[in-house]
Coordinates of C-alpha atoms and ligand atoms in Angstrom, one line a residue:
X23 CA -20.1 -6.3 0.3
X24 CA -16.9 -5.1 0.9
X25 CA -14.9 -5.4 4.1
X26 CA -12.1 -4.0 6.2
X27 CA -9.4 -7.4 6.3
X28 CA -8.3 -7.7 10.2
X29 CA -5.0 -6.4 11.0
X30 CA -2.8 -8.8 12.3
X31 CA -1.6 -6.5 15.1
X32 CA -3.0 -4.2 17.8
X33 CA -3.2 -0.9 17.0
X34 CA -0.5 0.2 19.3
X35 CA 2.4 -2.3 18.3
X36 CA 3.7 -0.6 15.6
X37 CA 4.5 2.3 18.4
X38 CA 7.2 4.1 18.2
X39 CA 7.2 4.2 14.3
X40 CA 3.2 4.8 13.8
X41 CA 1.5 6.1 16.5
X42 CA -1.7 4.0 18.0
X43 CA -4.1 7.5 16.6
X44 CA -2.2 7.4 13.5
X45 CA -3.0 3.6 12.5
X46 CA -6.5 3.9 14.1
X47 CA -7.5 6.6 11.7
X48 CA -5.9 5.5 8.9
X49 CA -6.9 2.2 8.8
X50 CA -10.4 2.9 10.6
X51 CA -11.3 6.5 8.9
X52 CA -9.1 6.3 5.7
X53 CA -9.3 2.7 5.0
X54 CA -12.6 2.3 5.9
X55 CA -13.8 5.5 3.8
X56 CA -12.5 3.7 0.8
X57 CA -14.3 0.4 1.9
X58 CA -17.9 2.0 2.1
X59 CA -17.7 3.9 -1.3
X60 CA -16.7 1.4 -2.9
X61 CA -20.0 -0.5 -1.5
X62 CA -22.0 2.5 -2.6
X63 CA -20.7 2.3 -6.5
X64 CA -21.6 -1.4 -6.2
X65 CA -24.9 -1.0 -5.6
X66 CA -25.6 0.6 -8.9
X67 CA -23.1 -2.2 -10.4
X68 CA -24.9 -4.9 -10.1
X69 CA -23.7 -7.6 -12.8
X70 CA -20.7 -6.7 -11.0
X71 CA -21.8 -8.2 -7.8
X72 CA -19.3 -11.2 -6.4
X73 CA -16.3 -9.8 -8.3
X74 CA -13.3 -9.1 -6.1
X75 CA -11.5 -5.6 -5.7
X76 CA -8.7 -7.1 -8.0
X77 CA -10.9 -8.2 -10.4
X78 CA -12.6 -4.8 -10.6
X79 CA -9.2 -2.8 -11.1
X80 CA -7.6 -4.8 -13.5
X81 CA -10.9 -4.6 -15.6
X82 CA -12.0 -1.1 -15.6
X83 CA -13.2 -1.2 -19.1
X84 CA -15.4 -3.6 -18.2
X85 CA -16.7 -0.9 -15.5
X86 CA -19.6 1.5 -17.6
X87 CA -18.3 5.1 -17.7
X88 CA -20.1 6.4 -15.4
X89 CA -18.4 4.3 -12.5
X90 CA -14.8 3.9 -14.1
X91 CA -12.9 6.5 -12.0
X92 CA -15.1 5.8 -8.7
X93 CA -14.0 2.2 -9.1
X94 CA -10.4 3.1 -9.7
X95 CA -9.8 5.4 -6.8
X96 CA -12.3 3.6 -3.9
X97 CA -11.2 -0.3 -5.4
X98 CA -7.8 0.9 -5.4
X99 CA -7.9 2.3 -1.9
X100 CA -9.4 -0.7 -0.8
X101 CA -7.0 -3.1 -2.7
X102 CA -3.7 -0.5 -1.6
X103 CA -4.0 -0.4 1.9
X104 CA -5.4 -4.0 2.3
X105 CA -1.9 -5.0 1.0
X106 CA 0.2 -2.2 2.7
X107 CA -1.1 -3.8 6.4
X108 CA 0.6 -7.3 5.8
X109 CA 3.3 -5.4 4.6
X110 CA 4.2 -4.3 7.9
X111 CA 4.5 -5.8 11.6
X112 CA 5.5 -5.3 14.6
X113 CA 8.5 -7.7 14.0
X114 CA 9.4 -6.4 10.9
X115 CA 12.3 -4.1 10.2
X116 CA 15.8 -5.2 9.2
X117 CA 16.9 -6.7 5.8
X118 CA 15.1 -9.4 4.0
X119 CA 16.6 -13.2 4.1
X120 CA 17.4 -16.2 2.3
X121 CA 16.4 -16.1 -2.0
X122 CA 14.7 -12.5 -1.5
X123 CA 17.7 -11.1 0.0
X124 CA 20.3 -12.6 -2.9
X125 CA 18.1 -11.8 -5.6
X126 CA 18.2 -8.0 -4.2
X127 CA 22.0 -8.2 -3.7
X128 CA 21.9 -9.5 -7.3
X129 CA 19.8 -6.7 -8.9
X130 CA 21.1 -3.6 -7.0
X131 CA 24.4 -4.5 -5.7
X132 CA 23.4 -4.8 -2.2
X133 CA 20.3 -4.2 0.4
X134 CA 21.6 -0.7 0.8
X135 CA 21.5 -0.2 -2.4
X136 CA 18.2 -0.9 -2.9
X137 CA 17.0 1.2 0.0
X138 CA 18.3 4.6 -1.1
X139 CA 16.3 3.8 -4.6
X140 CA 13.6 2.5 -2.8
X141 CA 13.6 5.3 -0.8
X142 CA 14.8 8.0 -3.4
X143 CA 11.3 7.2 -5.4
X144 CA 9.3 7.4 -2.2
X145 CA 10.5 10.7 -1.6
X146 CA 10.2 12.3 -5.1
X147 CA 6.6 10.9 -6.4
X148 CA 5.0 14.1 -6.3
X149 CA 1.3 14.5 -4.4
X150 CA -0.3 11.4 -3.5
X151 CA 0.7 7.8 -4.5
X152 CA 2.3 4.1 -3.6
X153 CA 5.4 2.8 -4.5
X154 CA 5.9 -0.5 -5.1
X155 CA 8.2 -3.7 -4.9
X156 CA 7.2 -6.4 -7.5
X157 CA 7.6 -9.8 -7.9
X158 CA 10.6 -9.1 -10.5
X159 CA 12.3 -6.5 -8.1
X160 CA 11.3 -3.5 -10.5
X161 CA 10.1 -0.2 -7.8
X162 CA 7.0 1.1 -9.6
X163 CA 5.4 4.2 -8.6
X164 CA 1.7 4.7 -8.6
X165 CA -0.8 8.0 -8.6
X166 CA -3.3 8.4 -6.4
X167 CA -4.6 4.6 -5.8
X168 CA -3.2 3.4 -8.8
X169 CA -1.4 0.2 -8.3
X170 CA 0.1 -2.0 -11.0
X171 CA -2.7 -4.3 -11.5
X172 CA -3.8 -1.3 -13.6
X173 CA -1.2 -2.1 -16.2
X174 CA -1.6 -5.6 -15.5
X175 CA 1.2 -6.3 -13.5
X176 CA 1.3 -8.4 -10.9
X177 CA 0.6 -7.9 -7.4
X178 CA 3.2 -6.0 -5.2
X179 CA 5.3 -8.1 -2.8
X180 CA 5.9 -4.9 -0.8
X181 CA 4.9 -1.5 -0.9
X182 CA 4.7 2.4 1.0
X183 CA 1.7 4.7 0.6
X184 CA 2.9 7.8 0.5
X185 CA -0.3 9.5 0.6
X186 CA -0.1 12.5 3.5
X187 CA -3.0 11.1 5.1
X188 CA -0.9 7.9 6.0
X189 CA 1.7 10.5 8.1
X190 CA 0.3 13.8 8.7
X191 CA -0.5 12.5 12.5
X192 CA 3.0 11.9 13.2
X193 CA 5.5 13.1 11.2
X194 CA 3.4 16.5 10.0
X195 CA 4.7 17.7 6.4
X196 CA 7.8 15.4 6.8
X197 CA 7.5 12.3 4.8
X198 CA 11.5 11.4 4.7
X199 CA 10.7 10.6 8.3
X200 CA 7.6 9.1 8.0
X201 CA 9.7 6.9 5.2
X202 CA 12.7 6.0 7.5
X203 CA 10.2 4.8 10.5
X204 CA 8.6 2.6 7.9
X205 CA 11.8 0.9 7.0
X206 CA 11.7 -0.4 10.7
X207 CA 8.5 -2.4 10.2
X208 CA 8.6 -3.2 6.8
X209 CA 7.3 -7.0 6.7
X210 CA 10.1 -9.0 5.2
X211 CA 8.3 -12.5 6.1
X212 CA 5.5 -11.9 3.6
X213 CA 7.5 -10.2 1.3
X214 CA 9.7 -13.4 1.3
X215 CA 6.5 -15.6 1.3
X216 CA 5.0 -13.8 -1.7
X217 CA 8.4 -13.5 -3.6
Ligands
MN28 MN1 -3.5 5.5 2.9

C-alpha cells in the first residue's frame, strides 16, 4: 500500500506564499486522491505488489494495457508531488550555494539567468504539467504527471507543478504569481543535497 510521505512542515509555514487551505487540500485532497487510486489499480496488479512508484513509472510496459495510463497518471501524481514537498520549506527562498550555485552560474550565465528560463517554461507549458530541474541542469517540462523517469531520466533535483489545482486557492487564474511566491520557498538545501 501506498502512502502519503510526511511533510516536513506544518501546514501553515509556508504562509504568506501558500496559504494553510491551499497546502491542506492539495497535499490532503489532491495528493492523497492520487495516493488511493493508485492503491485501487494495485489491487488488480498483483505480481506488481512490493514495487515502488518509481519502479512502476519507469516500467510502464511492464504494466498490462489495461492499467498502463492509470499507472502513469495516479503513480506519477504520487511520485510528483512526493518530490515537489521536499522541494520546498519554510526556509527556503533565495539563491542556491556552494557547487550547485557555480555550476548554475556556469550553464546560464548567472542565477538570474536561470530564473527567467526557469520561469519562462513554467509560464508557457500549456494546461497541466511539472517542470523540472535535473541533475545535469537541463529544465524539462512534463504533461500531466509525466515526469522524466518516463524517458528514463533521472530524478529531478527540483521542480514546480504547475497544475491549477496546485494555485487556484490563492492566486485564482494567475499562475505567474503563484510562480514568483514559489521562488520564495523553493528548497535549495535538498536541491544542493541531491545535486
Ligand atoms: Mn498538484
Amino acid at each position: 500500500m501506498f502512502t502519503l510521505p510526511k511533510l516536513d512542515y506544518g501546514y501553515d509555514l509556508l504562509v504568506p506564499y501558500f496559504s494553510k487551505e491551499m497546502l491542506e487540500v492539495h497535499y490532503g485532497k489532491h495528493h492523497q486522491a492520487y495516493v488511493d487510486k493508485l492503491n485501487g489499480v494495485m489491487e488488480s496488479l498483483p505480481e506488481l505488489q512490493g514495487k515502488s512508484v518509481e519502479y512502476l513509472i519507469s516500467n510502464l510496459g511492464e504494466i498490462p494495457d489495461k492499467y498502463r495510463t492509470a499507472i502513469r497518471n495516479f503513480g506519477g501524481g504520487h511520485y510528483n508531488h512526493s518530490l515537489f514537498w521536499k522541494f520546498i520549506s519554510p526556509n527556503g527562498g533565495g539563491v542556491p550555494s556552494g557547487k550547485l550555485a557555480h555550476a548554475i552560474d556556469k550553464k546560464y550565465g548567472s542565477f538570474q539567468l536561470f530564473k527567467d528560463e526557469f520561469t519562462k517554461q513554467s509560464l508557457s507549458l500549456f494546461g497541466s504539467g511539472w517542470v523540472w530541474l535535473q541533475p545535469d541542469l537541463s529544465i524539462i517540462a512534463s504533461n500531466n504527471q509525466d515526469s522524466p523517469l518516463n524517458d528514463g531520466l533521472a530524478s529531478p533535483i527540483m521542480g514546480i507543478d504547475v497544475w491549477e489545482h496546485a494555485y487556484y486557492l490563492d492566486y485564482k487564474y494567475n499562475r505567474a504569481l503563484y510562480i514568483e511566491a514559489w521562488w520564495q520557498i523553493v528548497n535549495w538545501d535538498e536541491a544542493e543535497k541531491v545535486f
